[in-house]
């Protein structure tokens, strides 16, 4: 029986040669991968940049996520941070560190996920550079870029009393998927691939919402064009991220429980939906729907009552240390 | 006795609040850290971008490197990749993943090293964004940006027969420092802080060349202004990187052993010096000195004889798996 090729077995150069052809190219690349640096076009004379790491253990489990899922989620979560500025994503650079005995197919799958996410969520965006390292812990670090097309960036700090609070994208679905994975994707309290396959068959949409979310990337530009006064991406949960927007803007955000839905929609993280505020009377663009109002004060209210639950996921406090 | 604050103990927000004030700001930041993305000025309507990760184990040992060393080296090695395009470094984004029981002082020290390296090697360059995660393996991922001031980027592929081969910066010093650390910075075959302190006192320059290298960042722009036809940064050793330049340009590089020095200067990696080619007769700019000539053919020659040693450091083959 043939053993699969591993990073240690075929080495860095041969591994990169297997990965490169699978990566999406960027419409904005002047010099792509292969030199000391890439050279990117920045037609606006500014660029937007964000970076985020995914770590085996606190951020994902290999028994739950396919390699494609990992590449998809690494791209999607960073693209959402670009979109949340009202920018059009142009490119990613991707650094991956993997155990030396990892099969090369793991890296190929991650590359396929990066490619598929760019094609589906941000056409024209591609990978312009990267780095491949060995590590005891599988780690994916993505830095994403965007272009503002001449517009002002949409910051967290521009919400004003009287504005409508709106969201584009799902609420609480990624958290529901994670809850299902902890409940049914384990065997003897350990993440388990066989149990996860059965769960995926039974609950494909919720599991996919956690493992390969589909944030409404194009709605970032539409929000900016539509007059958004503030915006951010919902990575840690609606309540927690709405509080960040409220604090940055010096206002309070009053959410409607009827519009938001259940408690998981209020507290669940990792949907990477877009939360934005618009002047009252604005025709909400794209997939945005009203879920509340900006009022004078501070913090988050639900139906006018202060809501002080933290919500969200804090790996510093909650990660057991197990990788799975 | 008071225990030091740890990441788990004080949490992500409080940790970030301790780190942020220590980070250098960028002259090119329009929107700095704190929103979903940063917004950078790109006066040239292009930007240069490179990314590189440093991993505990294969790339550094905590018994050898101080936290400041780690921040310094993470900045310096990425700045060198920007400089090797002929660009002026403008900013970094930095993602750090650390064990939850790490003292916050580890992160503060890394921030100080980033600040000191930017101030010393690339004034005006600063940190415009980042990410802090927990991981079983301490990991530092830096993405660096540069501006070309309207010039063409200096690629690896422009060397032509007849060009002078020149280097700016030291050769073999980082490798000599690493050799000394493996010989004298260990106790019972394990990296040891006490032994390393004694070694640092005896051989400060060579140890610093490995742990906190000082690549000639400003010479990247000077090389471009001075007519460099090709350039790269020496991360894996002169012989190996010269071969990359030769292959990309479709030429051979003939090095002079008298100009290069000993075998460690030819094969030793991690100096992050700049290797460039210039048309014959060019007055070499900055700290560049001639070490050979571009000739027709392929690969690397030394004194006219083919040199086929790989040289350099391949963590895929050579890393034991120990962290230290």
Coordinates of C-alpha atoms in Angstrom, one line a residue:
Chain A
X1 CA 0.0 0.0 0.0
X2 CA 1.4 3.4 -0.9
X3 CA 1.8 6.0 1.8
X4 CA 0.5 9.5 1.0
X5 CA 3.1 12.1 0.2
X6 CA 3.9 14.2 3.3
X7 CA 5.5 17.6 3.7
X8 CA 8.7 16.1 5.2
X9 CA 8.7 13.4 2.5
X10 CA 8.6 15.7 -0.6
X11 CA 10.0 18.9 1.0
X12 CA 9.0 22.5 0.8
X13 CA 9.6 23.3 -2.9
X14 CA 7.7 20.2 -4.2
X15 CA 4.9 20.9 -1.8
X16 CA 4.6 24.5 -3.0
X17 CA 4.7 23.3 -6.6
X18 CA 1.6 21.1 -5.8
X19 CA -0.2 24.0 -4.1
X20 CA 0.4 27.0 -6.4
X21 CA -1.6 25.8 -9.4
X22 CA -4.7 25.4 -7.2
X23 CA -4.6 28.9 -5.8
X24 CA -6.9 31.6 -7.4
X25 CA -5.2 34.5 -9.1
X26 CA -6.0 38.1 -8.3
X27 CA -7.2 40.6 -10.9
X28 CA -5.2 43.2 -9.0
X29 CA -1.8 41.4 -9.0
X30 CA 1.0 43.1 -10.9
X31 CA 3.6 40.7 -9.7
X32 CA 2.2 37.5 -8.2
X33 CA 3.8 34.7 -6.0
X34 CA 7.4 33.7 -6.6
X35 CA 9.5 36.8 -5.9
X36 CA 10.4 38.2 -2.4
X37 CA 7.2 40.2 -2.4
X38 CA 4.1 40.5 -4.6
X39 CA 3.2 43.8 -6.2
X40 CA -0.5 44.8 -6.0
X41 CA -2.4 47.4 -7.9
X42 CA -4.1 50.0 -5.5
X43 CA -6.2 52.0 -8.0
X44 CA -7.7 54.1 -5.1
X45 CA -4.2 55.1 -3.8
X46 CA -5.3 53.5 -0.5
X47 CA -5.8 49.9 0.5
X48 CA -7.7 48.2 3.2
X49 CA -5.9 45.4 5.2
X50 CA -6.8 42.9 7.9
X51 CA -5.2 39.8 9.3
X52 CA -6.6 36.8 11.2
X53 CA -5.2 33.4 12.3
X54 CA -7.0 30.0 12.6
X55 CA -5.4 27.6 15.0
X56 CA -5.9 23.9 15.4
X57 CA -7.6 23.4 18.7
X58 CA -9.2 26.6 19.7
X59 CA -10.4 27.5 16.2
X60 CA -11.0 24.2 14.4
X61 CA -10.9 20.4 14.8
X62 CA -9.6 18.2 12.0
X63 CA -12.2 15.6 12.8
X64 CA -14.9 18.2 12.0
X65 CA -13.5 20.4 9.2
X66 CA -12.4 19.1 5.9
X67 CA -9.2 20.8 4.5
X68 CA -11.5 22.6 2.0
X69 CA -13.6 23.9 4.9
X70 CA -10.5 25.3 6.5
X71 CA -9.4 27.1 3.4
X72 CA -12.9 28.4 2.8
X73 CA -13.4 29.7 6.4
X74 CA -9.9 31.3 6.5
X75 CA -10.8 33.2 3.4
X76 CA -14.4 34.0 4.3
X77 CA -13.7 35.4 7.8
X78 CA -11.0 37.7 6.4
X79 CA -13.0 38.8 3.4
X80 CA -15.8 39.8 5.8
X81 CA -13.4 42.1 7.7
X82 CA -12.6 43.8 4.3
X83 CA -16.3 44.0 3.4
X84 CA -17.1 45.6 6.7
X85 CA -15.1 48.6 5.7
X86 CA -17.2 49.0 2.6
X87 CA -14.3 47.8 0.5
X88 CA -14.1 45.4 -2.4
X89 CA -11.7 42.4 -1.6
X90 CA -8.8 42.3 -4.0
X91 CA -6.3 39.7 -2.7
X92 CA -5.1 37.5 0.1
X93 CA -1.7 36.4 1.3
X94 CA -1.7 33.1 3.2
X95 CA 0.9 31.6 5.6
X96 CA 0.4 28.0 6.6
X97 CA 2.3 26.1 9.2
X98 CA 1.7 22.3 9.4
X99 CA 3.2 19.3 11.1
X100 CA 5.9 17.8 9.0
X101 CA 4.1 14.5 8.7
X102 CA 1.0 16.2 7.3
X103 CA -0.2 14.8 3.9
X104 CA 0.3 17.2 1.0
X105 CA -3.4 16.6 0.3
X106 CA -4.2 18.6 3.4
X107 CA -2.5 21.7 1.9
X108 CA -4.1 21.0 -1.5
X109 CA -7.5 20.9 0.1
X110 CA -6.8 24.2 2.0
X111 CA -5.8 25.7 -1.4
X112 CA -9.0 24.4 -3.0
X113 CA -11.1 26.0 -0.2
X114 CA -9.3 29.4 -0.6
X115 CA -10.0 29.2 -4.3
X116 CA -13.7 28.2 -4.0
X117 CA -14.4 30.9 -1.3
X118 CA -12.8 33.6 -3.4
X119 CA -14.7 32.5 -6.5
X120 CA -18.1 32.3 -4.7
X121 CA -17.8 35.3 -2.3
X122 CA -15.4 37.8 -3.9
X123 CA -14.8 37.2 -7.7
X124 CA -11.5 38.8 -8.8
X125 CA -9.9 38.3 -5.4
X126 CA -7.0 35.8 -5.3
X127 CA -3.9 34.7 -3.5
X128 CA -0.8 36.8 -4.3
X129 CA 1.7 35.4 -1.8
X130 CA 2.3 33.0 1.0
X131 CA 4.6 31.1 3.3
X132 CA 4.8 27.4 4.2
X133 CA 6.4 26.3 7.5
X134 CA 6.5 23.3 9.8
X135 CA 4.9 23.5 13.2
X136 CA 3.6 21.2 15.8
X137 CA 0.2 23.0 15.5
X138 CA -1.6 23.4 12.2
X139 CA -2.0 27.2 11.7
X140 CA -3.5 29.3 8.9
X141 CA -2.7 33.0 8.9
X142 CA -4.5 35.1 6.2
X143 CA -4.0 38.7 5.5
X144 CA -6.7 40.2 3.2
X145 CA -6.8 43.4 1.1
X146 CA -9.5 45.6 -0.4
X147 CA -10.0 48.6 -2.5
X148 CA -12.4 51.5 -1.5
X149 CA -13.1 52.7 -5.1
X150 CA -12.7 56.3 -4.0
X151 CA -15.2 56.1 -1.1
X152 CA -14.6 56.9 2.6
X153 CA -14.2 53.7 4.7
X154 CA -17.2 52.8 6.8
X155 CA -15.9 52.8 10.4
X156 CA -17.5 51.5 13.6
X157 CA -17.7 55.0 15.0
X158 CA -20.2 56.7 12.7
X159 CA -23.6 55.5 14.2
X160 CA -25.9 58.4 15.3
X161 CA -29.1 58.3 17.4
X162 CA -32.0 57.8 15.1
X163 CA -30.1 55.5 12.7
X164 CA -31.6 52.2 11.7
X165 CA -29.6 49.1 12.8
X166 CA -29.5 46.4 10.1
X167 CA -27.9 43.1 9.4
X168 CA -27.1 41.2 6.3
X169 CA -26.5 37.5 6.6
X170 CA -27.6 34.8 9.1
X171 CA -27.6 35.2 12.9
X172 CA -26.8 32.3 15.2
X173 CA -26.5 29.7 12.6
X174 CA -22.7 29.1 13.0
X175 CA -23.2 28.8 16.8
X176 CA -26.0 26.3 16.3
X177 CA -23.7 24.3 14.0
X178 CA -21.0 24.4 16.7
X179 CA -23.4 23.3 19.3
X180 CA -24.5 20.3 17.1
X181 CA -20.9 19.4 16.6
X182 CA -20.2 19.4 20.3
X183 CA -23.3 17.4 20.9
X184 CA -23.3 14.9 18.0
X185 CA -19.8 15.2 16.3
X186 CA -18.0 13.5 19.1
X187 CA -17.3 10.0 20.4
X188 CA -16.1 9.4 23.9
X189 CA -16.0 13.2 24.3
X190 CA -13.5 13.5 21.4
X191 CA -14.3 15.1 18.0
X192 CA -15.0 12.2 15.6
X193 CA -15.0 12.1 11.8
X194 CA -17.5 9.3 11.5
X195 CA -20.0 10.9 13.9
X196 CA -19.5 14.2 12.1
X197 CA -20.3 12.6 8.7
X198 CA -23.6 11.4 10.1
X199 CA -24.3 14.8 11.6
X200 CA -23.5 16.5 8.3
X201 CA -26.0 14.3 6.5
X202 CA -28.7 15.1 9.0
X203 CA -28.0 18.8 9.4
X204 CA -26.1 20.0 6.4
X205 CA -27.0 23.7 6.5
X206 CA -26.2 24.3 10.2
X207 CA -23.0 22.4 10.1
X208 CA -21.9 24.2 7.0
X209 CA -22.8 27.5 8.6
X210 CA -20.1 26.8 11.2
X211 CA -17.5 25.0 9.1
X212 CA -17.8 27.0 5.9
X213 CA -19.8 30.2 6.5
X214 CA -21.0 32.3 3.5
X215 CA -20.9 35.9 4.6
X216 CA -22.5 38.4 2.3
X217 CA -19.3 39.9 1.1
X218 CA -20.7 42.0 -1.7
X219 CA -23.1 43.7 0.7
X220 CA -20.2 45.6 2.2
X221 CA -19.8 47.7 -0.9
X222 CA -23.6 48.0 -1.3
X223 CA -23.8 49.3 2.3
X224 CA -21.2 51.9 1.7
X225 CA -22.9 53.0 -1.5
X226 CA -26.3 53.0 0.3
X227 CA -25.1 55.4 3.0
X228 CA -24.1 53.2 5.9
X229 CA -22.9 55.4 8.8
X230 CA -21.1 52.5 10.6
X231 CA -20.4 48.8 10.0
X232 CA -18.6 45.8 11.4
X233 CA -18.5 42.1 10.8
X234 CA -20.2 39.8 13.4
X235 CA -17.3 37.5 14.4
X236 CA -18.0 37.3 18.2
X237 CA -21.8 37.4 18.2
X238 CA -24.4 40.1 17.6
X239 CA -24.7 41.4 21.2
X240 CA -20.9 41.6 21.8
X241 CA -20.2 43.2 18.4
X242 CA -23.1 45.6 18.6
X243 CA -21.7 46.7 21.9
X244 CA -18.4 47.4 20.2
X245 CA -20.1 49.5 17.5
X246 CA -22.1 51.3 20.2
X247 CA -18.9 52.1 22.2
X248 CA -17.0 53.3 19.2
X249 CA -19.8 55.5 18.2
X250 CA -20.7 56.8 21.7
X251 CA -24.3 55.6 21.4
X252 CA -26.5 52.7 22.4
X253 CA -27.9 50.1 20.1
X254 CA -31.5 48.9 20.8
X255 CA -32.2 45.6 19.2
X256 CA -35.7 44.2 18.6
X257 CA -36.0 40.6 19.9
X258 CA -38.8 40.0 17.3
X259 CA -36.4 40.8 14.5
X260 CA -33.3 39.2 15.9
X261 CA -34.9 35.8 16.9
X262 CA -33.7 33.5 19.6
X263 CA -30.9 33.8 22.2
X264 CA -28.5 31.9 19.9
X265 CA -29.0 34.6 17.3
X266 CA -28.2 37.3 19.8
X267 CA -25.1 35.6 21.4
X268 CA -23.7 33.2 18.8
X269 CA -20.4 34.0 17.1
X270 CA -18.7 33.3 13.9
X271 CA -21.5 34.1 11.4
X272 CA -19.4 36.9 9.9
X273 CA -22.6 38.6 8.9
X274 CA -22.5 42.4 8.4
X275 CA -24.0 44.7 11.0
X276 CA -24.5 48.3 9.8
X277 CA -26.3 51.5 10.7
X278 CA -28.1 53.7 8.2
X279 CA -29.9 57.1 8.5
X280 CA -33.6 56.6 9.2
X281 CA -35.6 56.3 6.0
X282 CA -32.8 54.8 4.0
X283 CA -33.9 52.1 1.5
X284 CA -31.8 49.2 2.9
X285 CA -29.4 47.9 0.3
X286 CA -28.7 44.3 -0.7
X287 CA -29.6 41.7 1.9
X288 CA -29.8 44.2 4.8
X289 CA -32.9 44.0 7.1
X290 CA -33.7 46.2 10.0
X291 CA -33.2 44.7 13.5
X292 CA -33.2 47.8 15.7
X293 CA -32.4 51.4 16.2
X294 CA -29.5 53.6 17.4
X295 CA -30.5 55.6 20.5
X296 CA -28.7 57.9 22.9
X297 CA -26.9 56.2 25.7
X298 CA -24.4 53.4 25.8
X299 CA -24.2 49.6 25.4
X300 CA -26.8 47.2 24.0
X301 CA -30.5 47.1 24.7
X302 CA -33.0 44.5 23.7
X303 CA -36.5 45.9 23.4
X304 CA -35.4 48.9 25.4
X305 CA -33.9 46.9 28.3
X306 CA -30.2 46.8 29.0
X307 CA -28.6 43.5 27.8
X308 CA -25.3 42.8 29.6
X309 CA -24.6 39.2 28.7
X310 CA -21.2 38.9 27.2
X311 CA -22.1 36.3 24.6
X312 CA -19.7 35.0 22.0
X313 CA -16.8 32.6 22.4
X314 CA -13.6 33.4 24.3
X315 CA -11.0 30.8 23.6
X316 CA -8.8 32.3 26.3
X317 CA -11.3 31.2 28.9
X318 CA -13.1 28.4 27.2
X319 CA -10.6 26.3 25.2
X320 CA -9.8 23.1 27.0
X321 CA -6.4 22.7 25.3
X322 CA -7.6 19.6 23.4
X323 CA -7.0 19.7 19.6
X324 CA -9.3 17.0 18.2
Chain B
X1 CA 5.0 36.0 45.7
X2 CA 2.9 37.5 42.8
X3 CA 2.4 35.4 39.7
X4 CA 2.9 37.2 36.4
X5 CA -0.2 38.1 34.4
X6 CA -1.0 35.5 31.7
X7 CA -3.0 35.6 28.6
X8 CA -5.6 33.3 30.2
X9 CA -5.6 35.3 33.4
X10 CA -6.3 38.7 32.0
X11 CA -8.0 37.8 28.7
X12 CA -7.7 39.0 25.1
X13 CA -9.0 42.6 25.5
X14 CA -6.8 43.4 28.5
X15 CA -3.8 41.8 26.8
X16 CA -4.3 43.9 23.7
X17 CA -4.6 47.0 25.8
X18 CA -1.2 46.3 27.2
X19 CA 0.4 45.6 23.8
X20 CA -1.1 48.4 21.6
X21 CA 0.6 51.4 23.3
X22 CA 4.0 49.7 22.7
X23 CA 3.6 49.2 18.9
X24 CA 5.1 51.7 16.5
X25 CA 2.7 53.7 14.4
X26 CA 3.0 54.0 10.6
X27 CA 3.4 57.3 8.7
X28 CA 1.2 55.7 6.0
X29 CA -1.8 54.7 8.2
X30 CA -5.1 56.5 7.5
X31 CA -7.1 54.2 9.8
X32 CA -4.9 52.3 12.3
X33 CA -5.7 49.3 14.6
X34 CA -9.1 49.0 16.2
X35 CA -11.6 48.7 13.3
X36 CA -12.3 45.6 11.2
X37 CA -9.4 46.6 8.9
X38 CA -6.8 49.2 8.7
X39 CA -6.7 51.7 5.8
X40 CA -3.3 52.4 4.4
X41 CA -2.1 55.1 2.0
X42 CA -0.6 53.8 -1.2
X43 CA 0.8 57.0 -2.8
X44 CA 2.2 55.0 -5.7
X45 CA -1.2 53.4 -6.6
X46 CA 0.6 50.1 -6.1
X47 CA 1.9 48.3 -3.0
X48 CA 4.4 45.6 -2.2
X49 CA 3.4 42.8 0.1
X50 CA 5.1 39.8 1.7
X51 CA 4.3 37.4 4.5
X52 CA 6.4 35.1 6.7
X53 CA 5.8 33.1 9.9
X54 CA 8.1 32.3 12.8
X55 CA 7.3 29.1 14.7
X56 CA 8.6 28.0 18.1
X57 CA 10.7 25.0 17.4
X58 CA 11.9 25.1 13.9
X59 CA 12.5 28.8 13.7
X60 CA 13.4 29.9 17.3
X61 CA 13.9 28.6 20.8
X62 CA 12.7 30.5 23.8
X63 CA 15.8 29.6 25.8
X64 CA 17.9 31.4 23.1
X65 CA 15.8 34.4 22.0
X66 CA 14.4 37.1 24.2
X67 CA 10.9 38.3 23.4
X68 CA 12.4 41.5 22.0
X69 CA 14.6 39.3 19.8
X70 CA 11.6 37.6 18.4
X71 CA 9.8 40.8 17.6
X72 CA 12.9 42.3 16.1
X73 CA 13.6 39.3 13.9
X74 CA 10.0 38.9 12.7
X75 CA 10.1 42.5 11.6
X76 CA 13.6 42.5 10.1
X77 CA 13.1 39.3 8.0
X78 CA 9.9 40.7 6.5
X79 CA 11.3 44.2 6.0
X80 CA 14.1 42.6 4.0
X81 CA 11.6 41.0 1.6
X82 CA 10.1 44.4 1.0
X83 CA 13.5 46.0 0.5
X84 CA 14.5 43.3 -1.9
X85 CA 11.8 44.6 -4.3
X86 CA 13.4 48.1 -4.2
X87 CA 10.6 49.3 -2.0
X88 CA 10.3 51.5 1.1
X89 CA 8.7 49.6 4.0
X90 CA 5.5 51.3 5.1
X91 CA 3.7 49.0 7.5
X92 CA 3.3 45.6 9.1
X93 CA 0.3 43.6 10.3
X94 CA 1.2 41.1 13.0
X95 CA -0.7 38.0 14.1
X96 CA 0.5 36.3 17.3
X97 CA -0.7 32.9 18.7
X98 CA 0.7 32.0 22.1
X99 CA -0.1 29.4 24.8
X100 CA -2.8 30.6 27.1
X101 CA -0.4 30.4 30.1
X102 CA 2.1 32.7 28.4
X103 CA 3.0 35.8 30.5
X104 CA 1.7 39.0 29.0
X105 CA 5.3 40.2 29.3
X106 CA 6.2 37.9 26.4
X107 CA 3.8 39.8 24.1
X108 CA 5.0 43.1 25.5
X109 CA 8.6 42.1 24.6
X110 CA 7.6 41.1 21.1
X111 CA 5.9 44.4 20.6
X112 CA 9.0 46.2 21.9
X113 CA 11.1 44.3 19.4
X114 CA 8.8 45.1 16.5
X115 CA 9.0 48.8 17.6
X116 CA 12.8 48.9 17.9
X117 CA 13.3 47.1 14.5
X118 CA 11.0 49.5 12.7
X119 CA 12.7 52.5 14.3
X120 CA 16.2 51.3 13.5
X121 CA 15.8 49.7 10.1
X122 CA 12.8 51.4 8.5
X123 CA 11.8 54.7 10.1
X124 CA 8.2 55.6 9.4
X125 CA 7.1 52.0 9.2
X126 CA 4.8 50.8 11.9
X127 CA 2.2 48.2 12.9
X128 CA -1.3 48.9 11.5
X129 CA -3.2 45.8 12.5
X130 CA -3.0 42.4 14.1
X131 CA -4.6 39.4 15.7
X132 CA -4.0 37.7 19.0
X133 CA -4.9 34.0 19.4
X134 CA -4.2 31.1 21.7
X135 CA -2.2 28.1 20.4
X136 CA -0.2 25.3 21.8
X137 CA 2.7 26.6 19.7
X138 CA 4.0 30.2 19.9
X139 CA 3.7 31.6 16.4
X140 CA 4.4 35.0 14.9
X141 CA 3.0 35.8 11.5
X142 CA 4.0 39.1 9.9
X143 CA 2.8 40.6 6.7
X144 CA 4.8 43.7 5.5
X145 CA 4.0 46.4 3.0
X146 CA 6.1 48.8 1.0
X147 CA 5.8 51.6 -1.5
X148 CA 7.7 51.8 -4.8
X149 CA 7.8 55.6 -5.1
X150 CA 6.9 55.3 -8.8
X151 CA 9.8 52.9 -9.7
X152 CA 9.5 49.5 -11.3
X153 CA 10.0 46.7 -8.8
X154 CA 13.4 45.0 -8.9
X155 CA 12.6 41.3 -9.6
X156 CA 14.8 38.2 -9.4
X157 CA 14.5 37.7 -13.1
X158 CA 16.4 40.8 -14.5
X159 CA 20.1 39.7 -14.3
X160 CA 22.0 39.7 -17.6
X161 CA 25.4 38.2 -18.5
X162 CA 28.0 40.8 -17.8
X163 CA 26.3 42.3 -14.8
X164 CA 28.2 42.6 -11.5
X165 CA 26.9 40.5 -8.6
X166 CA 26.9 42.5 -5.4
X167 CA 25.8 42.1 -1.8
X168 CA 24.9 44.5 1.0
X169 CA 25.1 43.2 4.5
X170 CA 26.9 40.4 6.3
X171 CA 27.4 36.8 5.0
X172 CA 27.5 33.8 7.2
X173 CA 27.2 35.6 10.5
X174 CA 23.7 34.4 11.4
X175 CA 24.8 30.8 10.6
X176 CA 27.9 31.2 12.7
X177 CA 25.7 32.5 15.6
X178 CA 23.4 29.5 15.2
X179 CA 26.3 27.1 15.2
X180 CA 27.6 28.7 18.4
X181 CA 24.1 28.4 20.0
X182 CA 23.9 24.7 19.2
X183 CA 27.5 24.2 20.5
X184 CA 27.4 26.4 23.6
X185 CA 23.8 27.5 24.2
X186 CA 22.7 24.1 25.4
X187 CA 22.8 21.9 28.5
X188 CA 22.2 18.2 28.2
X189 CA 21.4 18.7 24.5
X190 CA 18.6 21.1 25.3
X191 CA 18.6 24.9 24.6
X192 CA 19.5 26.6 27.9
X193 CA 19.0 30.2 29.0
X194 CA 22.0 30.3 31.4
X195 CA 24.4 28.8 29.0
X196 CA 23.1 31.2 26.3
X197 CA 23.7 34.2 28.6
X198 CA 27.3 33.2 29.0
X199 CA 27.6 32.7 25.2
X200 CA 26.0 36.2 24.5
X201 CA 28.6 37.8 26.8
X202 CA 31.5 36.0 25.0
X203 CA 30.2 36.4 21.4
X204 CA 27.7 39.2 21.4
X205 CA 28.0 40.1 17.7
X206 CA 27.6 36.6 16.2
X207 CA 24.8 35.6 18.6
X208 CA 23.0 38.9 17.7
X209 CA 23.5 38.2 14.0
X210 CA 21.3 35.1 14.5
X211 CA 18.8 36.3 17.0
X212 CA 18.3 39.9 16.0
X213 CA 19.8 40.4 12.5
X214 CA 20.2 43.9 11.1
X215 CA 19.6 43.7 7.3
X216 CA 20.5 46.8 5.3
X217 CA 16.8 47.7 4.6
X218 CA 17.5 51.2 3.2
X219 CA 19.9 49.7 0.6
X220 CA 16.9 48.2 -1.2
X221 CA 15.7 51.6 -2.4
X222 CA 19.3 52.7 -3.1
X223 CA 19.8 49.6 -5.2
X224 CA 16.7 50.4 -7.3
X225 CA 17.8 54.0 -7.7
X226 CA 21.3 52.8 -8.6
X227 CA 20.1 50.7 -11.5
X228 CA 19.9 47.1 -10.0
X229 CA 18.7 44.6 -12.6
X230 CA 17.7 41.9 -10.1
X231 CA 17.6 41.5 -6.3
X232 CA 16.6 39.2 -3.6
X233 CA 17.1 38.8 0.2
X234 CA 19.4 36.1 1.5
X235 CA 17.2 34.1 3.7
X236 CA 18.4 30.6 2.9
X237 CA 22.1 31.2 2.2
X238 CA 24.1 32.9 -0.6
X239 CA 24.6 29.8 -2.7
X240 CA 21.0 28.7 -2.6
X241 CA 19.5 32.2 -3.1
X242 CA 22.0 33.0 -5.8
X243 CA 20.8 29.9 -7.6
X244 CA 17.2 31.1 -7.3
X245 CA 18.2 34.5 -8.9
X246 CA 20.2 32.7 -11.6
X247 CA 17.2 30.4 -12.4
X248 CA 14.7 33.2 -12.5
X249 CA 17.0 35.2 -14.8
X250 CA 18.1 32.3 -17.1
X251 CA 21.8 33.0 -16.3
X252 CA 24.6 31.7 -14.1
X253 CA 26.1 33.5 -11.2
X254 CA 29.8 33.2 -10.8
X255 CA 30.9 34.0 -7.2
X256 CA 34.5 34.9 -6.2
X257 CA 35.6 32.9 -3.2
X258 CA 38.1 35.7 -2.3
X259 CA 35.2 38.2 -2.1
X260 CA 32.7 35.9 -0.4
X261 CA 34.9 34.4 2.3
X262 CA 34.6 31.0 4.0
X263 CA 32.2 28.2 3.4
X264 CA 29.8 29.5 6.1
X265 CA 29.5 32.7 4.2
X266 CA 28.5 30.8 1.1
X267 CA 26.0 28.3 2.7
X268 CA 24.8 30.0 5.9
X269 CA 21.2 31.2 5.9
X270 CA 19.2 33.9 7.7
X271 CA 21.5 36.9 7.2
X272 CA 18.7 38.7 5.3
X273 CA 21.4 40.6 3.4
X274 CA 20.5 41.9 -0.1
X275 CA 22.0 40.2 -3.2
X276 CA 21.7 42.3 -6.3
X277 CA 23.0 42.6 -9.9
X278 CA 24.0 45.8 -11.6
X279 CA 25.2 46.6 -15.1
X280 CA 29.0 46.5 -15.4
X281 CA 30.6 49.8 -14.5
X282 CA 27.8 50.9 -12.1
X283 CA 29.0 52.8 -9.1
X284 CA 27.7 50.4 -6.4
X285 CA 25.2 52.2 -4.1
X286 CA 25.0 52.2 -0.3
X287 CA 26.7 49.2 1.3
X288 CA 26.9 47.0 -1.8
X289 CA 30.2 45.4 -2.6
X290 CA 31.1 43.2 -5.7
X291 CA 31.3 39.5 -5.1
X292 CA 31.0 38.0 -8.6
X293 CA 29.7 38.3 -12.1
X294 CA 26.6 37.2 -14.1
X295 CA 27.6 34.8 -16.9
X296 CA 25.8 32.8 -19.6
X297 CA 24.7 29.3 -18.4
X298 CA 22.8 28.2 -15.3
X299 CA 23.2 27.7 -11.6
X300 CA 26.0 28.9 -9.3
X301 CA 29.7 28.8 -9.9
X302 CA 32.5 29.6 -7.5
X303 CA 35.7 30.9 -9.2
X304 CA 34.3 29.5 -12.4
X305 CA 33.6 26.0 -11.1
X306 CA 30.0 24.6 -10.7
X307 CA 28.9 24.7 -7.1
X308 CA 26.1 22.3 -6.4
X309 CA 25.9 22.1 -2.6
X310 CA 22.5 22.9 -1.5
X311 CA 23.5 24.9 1.6
X312 CA 21.0 26.6 3.8
X313 CA 18.6 25.2 6.4
X314 CA 15.7 23.0 5.6
X315 CA 13.4 22.6 8.6
X316 CA 11.4 20.0 6.8
X317 CA 14.4 17.7 6.8
X318 CA 16.5 19.0 9.7
X319 CA 14.1 20.0 12.5
X320 CA 14.1 17.4 15.3
X321 CA 10.7 18.3 16.5
X322 CA 12.1 19.6 19.8
X323 CA 10.9 23.1 20.8
X324 CA 13.4 24.2 23.4

